[in-house]
Coordinates of C-alpha atoms in Angstrom, one line a residue:
Chain A
X1 CA -23.1 -9.6 62.7
X2 CA -23.5 -8.5 59.1
X3 CA -26.9 -7.3 57.9
X4 CA -28.2 -9.2 54.8
X5 CA -29.8 -6.9 52.3
X6 CA -31.2 -7.5 48.9
X7 CA -29.5 -5.9 45.9
X8 CA -32.3 -4.5 43.9
X9 CA -32.3 -3.0 40.4
X10 CA -32.8 0.7 40.5
X11 CA -35.0 2.9 38.4
X12 CA -32.7 3.8 35.5
X13 CA -35.0 5.3 32.9
X14 CA -38.3 7.2 32.6
X15 CA -41.7 5.5 32.5
X16 CA -42.0 6.1 28.7
X17 CA -38.9 3.9 28.0
X18 CA -38.5 0.2 28.4
X19 CA -35.1 -1.4 29.0
X20 CA -34.2 -5.0 28.5
X21 CA -31.0 -6.5 30.0
X22 CA -28.8 -9.5 30.0
X23 CA -28.1 -11.4 33.2
X24 CA -25.7 -9.7 35.6
X25 CA -22.1 -10.7 35.0
X26 CA -20.5 -10.5 38.4
X27 CA -17.0 -9.1 38.8
X28 CA -16.9 -10.3 42.4
X29 CA -17.5 -14.0 43.3
X30 CA -20.2 -14.9 45.7
X31 CA -18.7 -14.8 49.2
X32 CA -15.9 -12.5 48.0
X33 CA -15.5 -9.3 50.0
X34 CA -15.8 -6.0 48.2
X35 CA -15.2 -2.4 49.2
X36 CA -17.2 0.8 48.5
X37 CA -16.3 1.9 45.0
X38 CA -15.7 -1.6 43.7
X39 CA -17.3 -2.7 40.5
X40 CA -19.8 -5.5 41.4
X41 CA -21.0 -6.5 38.0
X42 CA -22.5 -5.3 34.8
X43 CA -25.1 -6.2 32.2
X44 CA -25.7 -5.4 28.5
X45 CA -28.9 -3.4 28.0
X46 CA -31.0 -2.3 25.1
X47 CA -33.7 0.3 24.9
X48 CA -36.9 -1.0 23.5
X49 CA -37.8 1.9 21.4
X50 CA -41.3 0.9 20.5
X51 CA -43.9 3.5 19.7
X52 CA -47.0 2.5 21.6
X53 CA -50.0 4.2 23.0
X54 CA -49.5 7.1 20.7
X55 CA -46.0 7.8 22.0
X56 CA -43.3 8.9 19.5
X57 CA -40.3 6.7 18.9
X58 CA -37.2 8.3 20.4
X59 CA -34.3 9.1 18.1
X60 CA -31.5 7.1 19.6
X61 CA -27.8 7.8 19.0
X62 CA -25.9 4.9 17.4
X63 CA -23.6 4.5 20.4
X64 CA -26.5 3.6 22.6
X65 CA -26.6 0.3 20.8
X66 CA -23.5 -0.6 22.9
X67 CA -25.1 0.5 26.2
X68 CA -24.2 -1.4 29.4
X69 CA -25.0 -0.8 33.0
X70 CA -22.4 -1.3 35.8
X71 CA -23.2 -1.6 39.5
X72 CA -20.6 0.2 41.6
X73 CA -20.8 -0.6 45.3
X74 CA -21.6 2.2 47.8
X75 CA -21.0 0.0 50.8
X76 CA -18.6 -2.8 51.7
X77 CA -19.6 -6.4 52.2
X78 CA -19.9 -9.7 50.5
X79 CA -22.1 -10.8 47.6
X80 CA -24.4 -13.7 48.1
X81 CA -26.3 -15.4 45.3
X82 CA -30.0 -14.9 45.2
X83 CA -32.1 -17.9 44.3
X84 CA -33.1 -18.2 40.6
X85 CA -30.7 -15.5 39.3
X86 CA -27.9 -17.6 37.9
X87 CA -27.5 -17.5 34.1
X88 CA -24.5 -18.2 31.9
X89 CA -24.2 -18.7 28.2
X90 CA -26.0 -16.2 26.0
X91 CA -28.1 -15.1 28.9
X92 CA -25.1 -13.1 30.0
X93 CA -24.9 -11.3 26.7
X94 CA -28.4 -11.1 25.1
X95 CA -31.0 -8.8 26.6
X96 CA -33.5 -11.5 27.4
X97 CA -34.9 -10.0 30.6
X98 CA -36.9 -6.9 31.1
X99 CA -35.3 -4.3 33.4
X100 CA -37.7 -4.1 36.3
X101 CA -36.8 -1.9 39.2
X102 CA -36.8 -3.6 42.6
X103 CA -35.9 -7.0 41.0
X104 CA -33.5 -8.7 43.4
X105 CA -30.4 -9.8 41.5
X106 CA -28.2 -10.8 44.5
X107 CA -28.0 -10.3 48.3
X108 CA -25.3 -8.4 50.2
X109 CA -23.9 -9.2 53.6
X110 CA -23.1 -5.6 54.5
X111 CA -20.1 -5.1 56.8
X112 CA -21.1 -4.1 60.3
X113 CA -19.0 -0.9 60.1
X114 CA -20.3 0.1 56.6
X115 CA -22.1 3.3 56.4
X116 CA -25.6 2.7 55.0
X117 CA -27.9 5.5 54.1
X118 CA -31.5 4.4 54.7
X119 CA -33.6 4.4 51.5
X120 CA -30.5 4.7 49.3
X121 CA -29.5 2.0 46.9
X122 CA -26.5 -0.1 47.9
X123 CA -24.8 0.8 44.6
X124 CA -24.3 3.5 42.1
X125 CA -25.6 3.0 38.6
X126 CA -23.0 3.7 36.0
X127 CA -23.8 3.7 32.3
X128 CA -21.1 2.8 29.8
X129 CA -21.3 2.9 26.0
X130 CA -19.2 3.4 22.9
X131 CA -19.6 4.2 19.3
X132 CA -18.2 1.3 17.3
X133 CA -16.1 2.1 14.3
X134 CA -18.3 -0.3 12.4
X135 CA -21.1 -2.6 13.5
X136 CA -18.7 -5.4 12.7
X137 CA -16.5 -4.2 15.6
X138 CA -19.2 -4.4 18.2
X139 CA -17.9 -6.4 21.1
X140 CA -19.7 -6.5 24.5
X141 CA -17.8 -9.5 25.9
X142 CA -16.6 -7.3 28.7
X143 CA -17.5 -3.9 30.2
X144 CA -16.6 -1.2 27.7
X145 CA -14.9 -3.6 25.3
X146 CA -14.9 -3.2 21.5
X147 CA -13.3 -1.0 18.9
X148 CA -14.9 2.4 19.3
X149 CA -14.2 5.8 18.2
X150 CA -15.8 7.3 21.2
X151 CA -16.2 5.7 24.6
X152 CA -18.1 7.3 27.5
X153 CA -19.6 6.6 30.9
X154 CA -21.8 8.6 33.1
X155 CA -23.4 8.6 36.6
X156 CA -26.2 10.9 37.6
X157 CA -26.5 9.6 41.1
X158 CA -29.0 11.5 43.1
X159 CA -28.7 14.5 40.8
X160 CA -30.5 15.6 37.8
X161 CA -29.3 14.6 34.3
X162 CA -29.9 18.2 33.2
X163 CA -26.9 19.2 35.4
X164 CA -24.5 16.6 33.9
X165 CA -21.0 18.0 33.4
X166 CA -19.0 16.4 30.5
X167 CA -15.2 16.0 30.3
X168 CA -13.8 15.0 27.0
X169 CA -10.4 13.4 26.5
X170 CA -8.6 14.0 23.2
X171 CA -5.1 13.0 24.0
X172 CA -2.6 10.5 22.7
X173 CA -2.2 7.0 24.2
X174 CA -1.2 8.3 27.6
X175 CA -4.6 9.8 28.3
X176 CA -7.2 7.0 27.7
X177 CA -5.6 4.8 30.5
X178 CA -5.6 7.7 32.9
X179 CA -9.2 8.7 32.2
X180 CA -10.6 5.1 31.8
X181 CA -8.7 3.8 34.8
X182 CA -7.7 0.2 35.7
X183 CA -11.0 -1.3 34.8
X184 CA -11.3 0.6 31.5
X185 CA -14.6 2.3 32.2
X186 CA -13.8 5.5 34.0
X187 CA -14.5 4.2 37.5
X188 CA -11.9 6.2 39.3
X189 CA -12.8 9.5 37.7
X190 CA -16.5 8.9 38.2
X191 CA -16.0 7.9 41.8
X192 CA -14.3 11.3 42.5
X193 CA -17.3 13.2 41.0
X194 CA -19.4 15.4 43.2
X195 CA -22.4 15.6 40.9
X196 CA -23.8 14.1 37.7
X197 CA -21.0 13.7 35.3
X198 CA -20.0 12.1 32.1
X199 CA -16.5 11.2 30.9
X200 CA -15.8 10.8 27.2
X201 CA -12.6 9.6 25.6
X202 CA -11.7 9.5 21.9
X203 CA -8.7 7.4 21.1
X204 CA -5.9 8.5 18.8
X205 CA -6.8 5.8 16.3
X206 CA -5.8 6.6 13.6
X207 CA -5.8 10.4 13.9
X208 CA -3.9 12.3 16.6
X209 CA -5.8 15.2 17.9
X210 CA -3.2 18.0 17.6
X211 CA -4.3 21.6 17.8
X212 CA -4.2 21.8 14.0
X213 CA -6.4 18.7 13.6
X214 CA -8.9 20.1 16.0
X215 CA -9.0 23.4 14.1
X216 CA -9.5 21.6 10.8
X217 CA -12.3 19.6 12.3
X218 CA -14.1 22.6 13.6
X219 CA -13.7 24.8 10.5
X220 CA -14.2 22.4 7.7
X221 CA -17.2 22.7 5.5
X222 CA -19.2 19.9 3.9
X223 CA -17.3 20.6 0.7
X224 CA -14.0 20.1 2.6
X225 CA -15.3 16.8 4.0
X226 CA -16.4 15.7 0.6
X227 CA -13.0 16.5 -0.8
X228 CA -11.2 14.5 1.9
X229 CA -13.5 11.5 1.4
X230 CA -12.9 11.7 -2.4
X231 CA -9.1 11.7 -1.8
X232 CA -9.1 8.6 0.3
X233 CA -11.5 6.8 -2.0
X234 CA -9.0 7.6 -4.8
X235 CA -6.3 6.1 -2.5
X236 CA -8.2 2.8 -2.3
X237 CA -8.9 2.9 -6.0
X238 CA -5.4 3.7 -7.2
X239 CA -3.8 1.2 -4.9
X240 CA -6.5 -1.5 -5.0
X241 CA -4.5 -3.9 -7.1
X242 CA -1.7 -4.1 -4.6
X243 CA -3.2 -3.0 -1.3
X244 CA -5.1 -5.2 1.2
X245 CA -8.2 -4.7 3.3
X246 CA -6.1 -3.5 6.3
X247 CA -5.1 -0.5 4.2
X248 CA -8.7 0.1 3.1
X249 CA -9.7 0.1 6.8
X250 CA -6.9 2.7 7.5
X251 CA -8.2 4.9 4.7
X252 CA -11.8 4.6 5.8
X253 CA -11.1 5.4 9.4
X254 CA -9.0 8.4 8.4
X255 CA -12.0 9.8 6.6
X256 CA -14.3 9.0 9.5
X257 CA -12.1 10.7 12.0
X258 CA -10.9 13.7 9.9
X259 CA -14.5 14.5 9.0
X260 CA -16.0 14.6 12.4
X261 CA -15.9 17.5 15.0
X262 CA -15.6 15.8 18.5
X263 CA -15.3 19.1 20.4
X264 CA -18.8 20.1 19.4
X265 CA -20.5 16.7 19.7
X266 CA -23.4 16.2 22.1
X267 CA -24.3 13.0 23.9
X268 CA -27.5 11.2 24.7
X269 CA -27.8 10.4 28.4
X270 CA -30.1 7.8 29.9
X271 CA -31.1 8.3 33.5
X272 CA -34.1 7.9 35.8
X273 CA -35.2 11.3 34.3
X274 CA -35.4 9.6 30.8
X275 CA -33.4 10.5 27.7
X276 CA -31.7 13.8 27.7
X277 CA -28.8 15.5 25.9
X278 CA -25.5 16.5 27.4
X279 CA -22.6 18.5 26.0
X280 CA -20.7 19.8 24.2
X281 CA -18.0 19.1 26.7
X282 CA -17.4 21.5 29.6
X283 CA -13.8 20.6 29.8
X284 CA -11.4 19.1 27.2
X285 CA -8.1 17.4 28.0
X286 CA -5.3 17.3 25.4
X287 CA -1.7 16.1 25.2
X288 CA 1.1 18.3 24.1
X289 CA 2.7 15.2 22.9
X290 CA 0.2 15.2 20.1
X291 CA 2.3 18.0 18.5
X292 CA 5.1 16.8 16.2
X293 CA 8.0 18.7 14.7
X294 CA 7.2 17.4 11.2
X295 CA 3.7 16.6 9.8
X296 CA 2.1 15.2 6.7
X297 CA 0.3 17.7 4.7
X298 CA -1.8 17.0 1.6
X299 CA 0.0 18.5 -1.4
X300 CA -3.2 19.7 -3.1
X301 CA -5.9 20.2 -0.5
X302 CA -3.5 21.4 2.3
X303 CA -5.1 19.4 5.2
X304 CA -2.8 17.8 7.7
X305 CA -2.9 14.0 8.5
X306 CA -1.5 13.7 12.0
X307 CA -0.9 10.0 12.6
X308 CA 1.6 8.0 14.7
X309 CA 4.6 7.1 12.5
X310 CA 4.4 3.5 13.6
X311 CA 0.9 3.3 11.9
X312 CA 2.3 4.7 8.7
X313 CA 5.3 2.4 8.8
X314 CA 3.0 -0.6 9.2
X315 CA 0.9 0.2 6.1
X316 CA 1.4 -1.9 3.0
X317 CA 3.7 -0.5 0.2
X318 CA 0.8 0.5 -2.1
X319 CA -0.8 2.8 0.6
X320 CA 2.6 4.1 1.7
X321 CA 3.3 5.0 -2.0
X322 CA 0.0 6.7 -2.3
X323 CA 0.7 8.8 0.9
X324 CA 4.2 9.6 -0.5
X325 CA 2.7 10.8 -3.8
X326 CA -0.1 12.9 -2.3
X327 CA 1.4 14.1 1.0
X328 CA 4.6 15.9 2.0
X329 CA 6.4 16.1 5.3
X330 CA 6.5 19.7 6.5
X331 CA 8.6 21.0 9.4
X332 CA 6.5 22.4 12.3
X333 CA 8.2 24.7 14.7
X334 CA 7.2 25.5 18.3
X335 CA 6.1 28.9 17.1
X336 CA 3.7 27.3 14.6
X337 CA 2.3 25.1 17.4
X338 CA 1.8 28.1 19.6
X339 CA -0.1 29.8 16.7
X340 CA -2.3 26.7 16.4
X341 CA -3.0 26.6 20.2
X342 CA -4.0 30.3 20.2
X343 CA -6.3 29.8 17.3
X344 CA -7.7 26.6 18.7
X345 CA -8.5 28.2 22.1
X346 CA -10.5 30.9 20.4
X347 CA -12.5 28.3 18.5
X348 CA -13.1 26.0 21.5
X349 CA -14.4 28.9 23.6
X350 CA -16.4 30.6 21.0
X351 CA -19.7 29.1 22.2
X352 CA -18.7 28.6 25.8
X353 CA -16.2 31.2 27.2
X354 CA -16.0 29.2 30.4
X355 CA -14.9 26.0 28.8
X356 CA -11.8 24.6 30.5
X357 CA -8.9 23.3 28.5
X358 CA -6.4 21.1 30.3
X359 CA -3.1 20.0 28.6
X360 CA -0.8 17.2 29.7
X361 CA 2.7 18.6 29.3
X362 CA 5.7 16.5 28.1
X363 CA 8.0 14.6 30.4
X364 CA 11.4 16.0 29.5
X365 CA 13.6 13.7 31.5
X366 CA 12.6 10.4 30.1
X367 CA 15.6 9.1 28.3
X368 CA 19.0 8.1 29.4
X369 CA 20.7 10.8 27.5
X370 CA 23.7 12.8 28.6
X371 CA 24.5 15.4 25.9
X372 CA 28.0 16.9 26.4
X373 CA 28.1 18.7 23.1
X374 CA 25.3 19.9 20.7
X375 CA 27.8 20.3 17.9
X376 CA 26.5 17.2 16.1
X377 CA 22.9 18.5 16.0
X378 CA 21.3 20.9 13.6
X379 CA 19.6 24.1 14.6
X380 CA 16.9 24.6 15.7
X381 CA 17.6 21.9 18.3
X382 CA 13.9 21.6 19.2
X383 CA 13.2 20.3 15.7
X384 CA 15.7 17.5 16.1
X385 CA 16.1 16.6 19.8
X386 CA 13.0 15.2 21.6
X387 CA 14.1 16.4 25.0
X388 CA 14.7 19.9 23.7
X389 CA 11.3 20.0 22.0
X390 CA 9.7 18.7 25.2
X391 CA 11.1 21.6 27.1
X392 CA 10.3 24.1 24.4
X393 CA 6.7 23.0 24.3
X394 CA 6.4 23.0 28.1
X395 CA 7.7 26.6 28.1
X396 CA 5.2 27.5 25.4
X397 CA 2.4 26.0 27.5
X398 CA 3.6 27.9 30.5
X399 CA 3.5 31.2 28.6
X400 CA 0.1 30.3 27.1
X401 CA -1.4 29.4 30.5
X402 CA -0.9 33.0 31.6
X403 CA -2.4 34.4 28.4
X404 CA -5.3 32.0 27.8
X405 CA -6.1 30.2 31.0
X406 CA -5.0 26.8 29.8
X407 CA -4.6 24.5 32.8
X408 CA -1.3 22.5 32.7
X409 CA -1.3 19.0 33.9
X410 CA 2.3 18.8 35.0
X411 CA 3.4 15.3 33.9
X412 CA 6.9 16.6 33.7
X413 CA 7.1 17.3 37.4
X414 CA 5.2 14.1 38.3
X415 CA 7.6 12.0 36.3
X416 CA 10.6 13.7 37.9
X417 CA 9.2 13.3 41.4
X418 CA 8.3 9.7 41.0
X419 CA 11.4 8.8 39.0
X420 CA 10.9 8.6 35.3
X421 CA 12.9 5.4 34.8
X422 CA 10.7 3.7 37.3
X423 CA 7.3 5.1 36.3
X424 CA 7.9 5.3 32.5
X425 CA 10.1 2.2 32.2
X426 CA 10.0 2.0 28.4
X427 CA 10.4 5.8 28.0
X428 CA 6.9 6.1 26.5
X429 CA 4.2 4.6 28.7
X430 CA 3.4 5.3 32.4
X431 CA 2.9 2.7 35.0
X432 CA -0.1 2.7 37.4
X433 CA 1.5 4.9 40.0
X434 CA 2.1 7.7 37.6
X435 CA -1.3 7.3 36.0
X436 CA -2.9 7.6 39.4
X437 CA -0.8 10.7 40.2
X438 CA -1.8 12.4 36.9
X439 CA -5.4 11.4 37.4
X440 CA -5.3 13.1 40.8
X441 CA -3.8 16.2 39.3
X442 CA -6.6 16.3 36.6
X443 CA -9.3 15.9 39.3
X444 CA -7.7 18.7 41.4
X445 CA -7.8 21.0 38.3
X446 CA -11.4 20.1 37.4
X447 CA -12.4 21.0 40.9
X448 CA -10.4 24.2 41.1
X449 CA -11.8 25.3 37.7
X450 CA -15.4 24.6 38.9
X451 CA -16.1 22.1 36.1
X452 CA -19.7 20.9 36.6
X453 CA -19.7 17.5 38.3
X454 CA -16.4 18.1 40.0
X455 CA -17.1 21.3 41.9
X456 CA -16.6 21.1 45.6
Chain B
X1 CA 45.2 3.4 25.1
X2 CA 42.3 1.6 23.5
X3 CA 38.8 2.9 23.8
X4 CA 36.0 0.5 23.3
X5 CA 32.8 2.2 21.9
X6 CA 30.0 0.1 23.3
X7 CA 26.3 0.0 22.6
X8 CA 24.6 1.5 25.6
X9 CA 21.7 0.0 27.6
X10 CA 18.6 2.0 26.8
X11 CA 15.6 0.0 27.9
X12 CA 15.5 -2.6 30.6
X13 CA 12.9 -4.6 28.6
X14 CA 14.7 -4.6 25.3
X15 CA 18.4 -4.8 24.6
X16 CA 18.5 -4.9 20.8
X17 CA 19.2 -1.9 18.7
X18 CA 19.3 -1.5 14.9
X19 CA 22.1 0.6 13.4
X20 CA 20.6 3.2 11.1
X21 CA 23.8 4.9 10.1
X22 CA 27.5 4.8 10.7
X23 CA 29.3 8.2 10.4
X24 CA 32.9 7.2 11.3
X25 CA 35.5 5.5 9.2
X26 CA 38.6 3.5 10.1
X27 CA 41.9 5.4 10.4
X28 CA 40.3 8.8 10.8
X29 CA 40.4 11.3 13.6
X30 CA 37.3 11.6 15.8
X31 CA 36.7 14.9 17.5
X32 CA 34.5 15.7 20.5
X33 CA 31.0 16.4 19.4
X34 CA 31.3 14.5 16.1
X35 CA 28.5 12.2 15.1
X36 CA 29.3 8.5 15.4
X37 CA 26.1 6.7 14.5
X38 CA 22.4 6.6 14.7
X39 CA 20.5 3.6 16.1
X40 CA 16.9 2.7 17.0
X41 CA 16.2 1.1 20.3
X42 CA 13.2 -1.0 21.3
X43 CA 13.0 -3.0 18.1
X44 CA 12.5 -6.2 20.1
X45 CA 9.2 -4.5 21.1
X46 CA 8.4 -3.2 17.6
X47 CA 5.7 -5.8 17.2
X48 CA 4.2 -4.9 20.5
X49 CA 0.6 -3.8 20.3
X50 CA -0.5 -0.3 21.0
X51 CA 2.3 2.1 20.4
X52 CA 5.6 0.3 20.3
X53 CA 8.3 2.3 22.2
X54 CA 10.9 2.5 19.5
X55 CA 13.2 5.6 19.6
X56 CA 16.0 6.7 17.4
X57 CA 19.1 8.0 19.1
X58 CA 22.2 9.8 17.8
X59 CA 25.5 8.9 19.4
X60 CA 28.2 11.6 19.4
X61 CA 31.8 11.5 20.6
X62 CA 33.0 12.9 23.8
X63 CA 36.6 11.8 23.0
X64 CA 39.4 13.1 20.9
X65 CA 40.7 9.9 19.4
X66 CA 41.5 7.8 16.4
X67 CA 39.0 5.3 14.9
X68 CA 40.8 2.0 14.5
X69 CA 38.1 -0.6 13.7
X70 CA 34.4 -0.4 13.0
X71 CA 32.3 -3.5 13.7
X72 CA 28.9 -2.6 12.4
X73 CA 27.1 -1.5 9.3
X74 CA 23.7 0.1 8.7
X75 CA 21.0 -2.4 9.2
X76 CA 22.9 -4.5 11.7
X77 CA 21.3 -5.4 14.9
X78 CA 23.4 -5.3 18.0
X79 CA 22.8 -5.9 21.7
X80 CA 23.5 -3.6 24.6
X81 CA 27.2 -4.1 25.5
X82 CA 28.3 -5.1 22.0
X83 CA 31.3 -3.3 20.7
X84 CA 30.5 -0.9 17.9
X85 CA 34.1 0.3 17.3
X86 CA 37.5 0.5 18.7
X87 CA 39.2 3.8 19.1
X88 CA 42.7 4.7 20.4
X89 CA 44.2 7.8 21.9
X90 CA 47.2 7.5 19.5
X91 CA 47.0 6.7 15.8
X92 CA 49.4 3.8 16.1
X93 CA 48.5 2.3 19.5
X94 CA 48.8 -1.5 19.2
X95 CA 45.4 -3.1 18.9
X96 CA 46.5 -5.9 21.2
X97 CA 47.4 -3.5 23.9
X98 CA 46.5 -4.2 27.5
X99 CA 45.4 -0.7 28.5
X100 CA 41.8 0.0 27.6
X101 CA 38.6 1.6 28.8
X102 CA 35.2 2.4 27.5
X103 CA 34.9 5.3 25.1
X104 CA 32.9 8.2 26.4
X105 CA 30.1 9.3 24.2
X106 CA 26.7 11.0 24.5
X107 CA 23.3 9.9 23.1
X108 CA 20.2 11.9 22.5
X109 CA 16.8 10.9 21.2
X110 CA 16.1 12.5 17.9
X111 CA 13.1 12.8 15.5
X112 CA 13.5 10.6 12.5
X113 CA 11.1 11.0 9.5
X114 CA 9.3 7.9 8.3
X115 CA 11.2 6.2 5.6
X116 CA 8.8 5.8 2.7

């Protein structure tokens, strides 16, 4: 017969902080069975940062305004409703309730064969937050929803927040879904952690994090940033009569992304230990598919604007004309990419020589092509043919792995093994099976490379 | 013998391609390796959110043949299986002849700069 146990709120912050929460939004219906590792529910939370009793107000990072707490089951069983805990309406969104540890929010009928550790909570506390592009884009209708330029989640579990390892994703569209998982809040990666860990993902919107972009972001001075901002302000000004707000948003987000340095960012962590700071990241994951054979370079200032061509194609004519007037397409060879990677590695490891860099290589057998003669293509072939460039870049990574210690996440081999036509059906995006396989590969590398939070 | 040059199937989810260029002309000789056309696949999905999977391909000849008719122009949208052109092994083969097969060709995904 199942044991019925109360699901109590855990201690999630130090005694000098107060947290308010919304009602719990359950992901499992009452009476519905769940397994260990399943997301049970989440709530929106806010830190009440009031100075009182002589205490100093904490400086809170902007992304903590989107803070949410998810309850991830440690045991299997069924949820049962606790009397007086139903909410609905704005109670599910607004932080109307003080977070008081030991509050019973539901009951759990624990499976008779579930392993329960006495004294341990029935769930793991997972924090999820994101830095909205603008406060207008704040959206907490779901767990981890909203247009953010940095999304992160962490669990400290039974460990100390001071030991939190951080893994940062800076890839193209293939990477966020792998890292964030099926639910979108990094559950699979966090579930595999062996200690306190944080996952951070920065999407490729609108800037792609190529090696050259990362170098620019690290090395730029405030004067450089001011010049970039002035350029895009001019873009809006010059095209204002004929452009629309969507183009202005593109220009503004380009400035915001070009002028930050994500590889050196730190992160405010909330835990039962209180507020602490984690980072910069112990490991960074990149995509070789962020490297293109031709790039936009500013004619006067020389900075590169790496952006998916479909975004540029969707801009209005006024903004496209401005880009055409002020940027030029420059060819970018594999040798140039190799030079960038060498330079980037030195910069990324300047402060932390043990920092691990993982790179997803390119699947080279994606397309239904069958080239019998290369006579109709111009040399160098890797600048014209996608499959040849994919192989050239993979070879480059292989050489660099021996020289610099880059860890290759071999998507090429995974795609071939699983069948690329099956697992990448539109020749660009992976299905769940392939994302799971790549995720397992990333986890194996993080463990082998002794990244904090994933060491075995 | 007539050789039918057919638009290949690229994606299971999208069967429409847009012709970007036609590099063959009627009543000319087509050698193996010569460029035939460029087309972009996935345009049915071009309005798809989050990274539309459109790709430009170059089609080249694997045949030594004569171009007899060309059925498409740049900007046209064709479906997989549509006939792009009719070739023949001899310059004067009758166009209403009974002997025919599909023309062999190769396709390769290429990088195409954004058209300003």
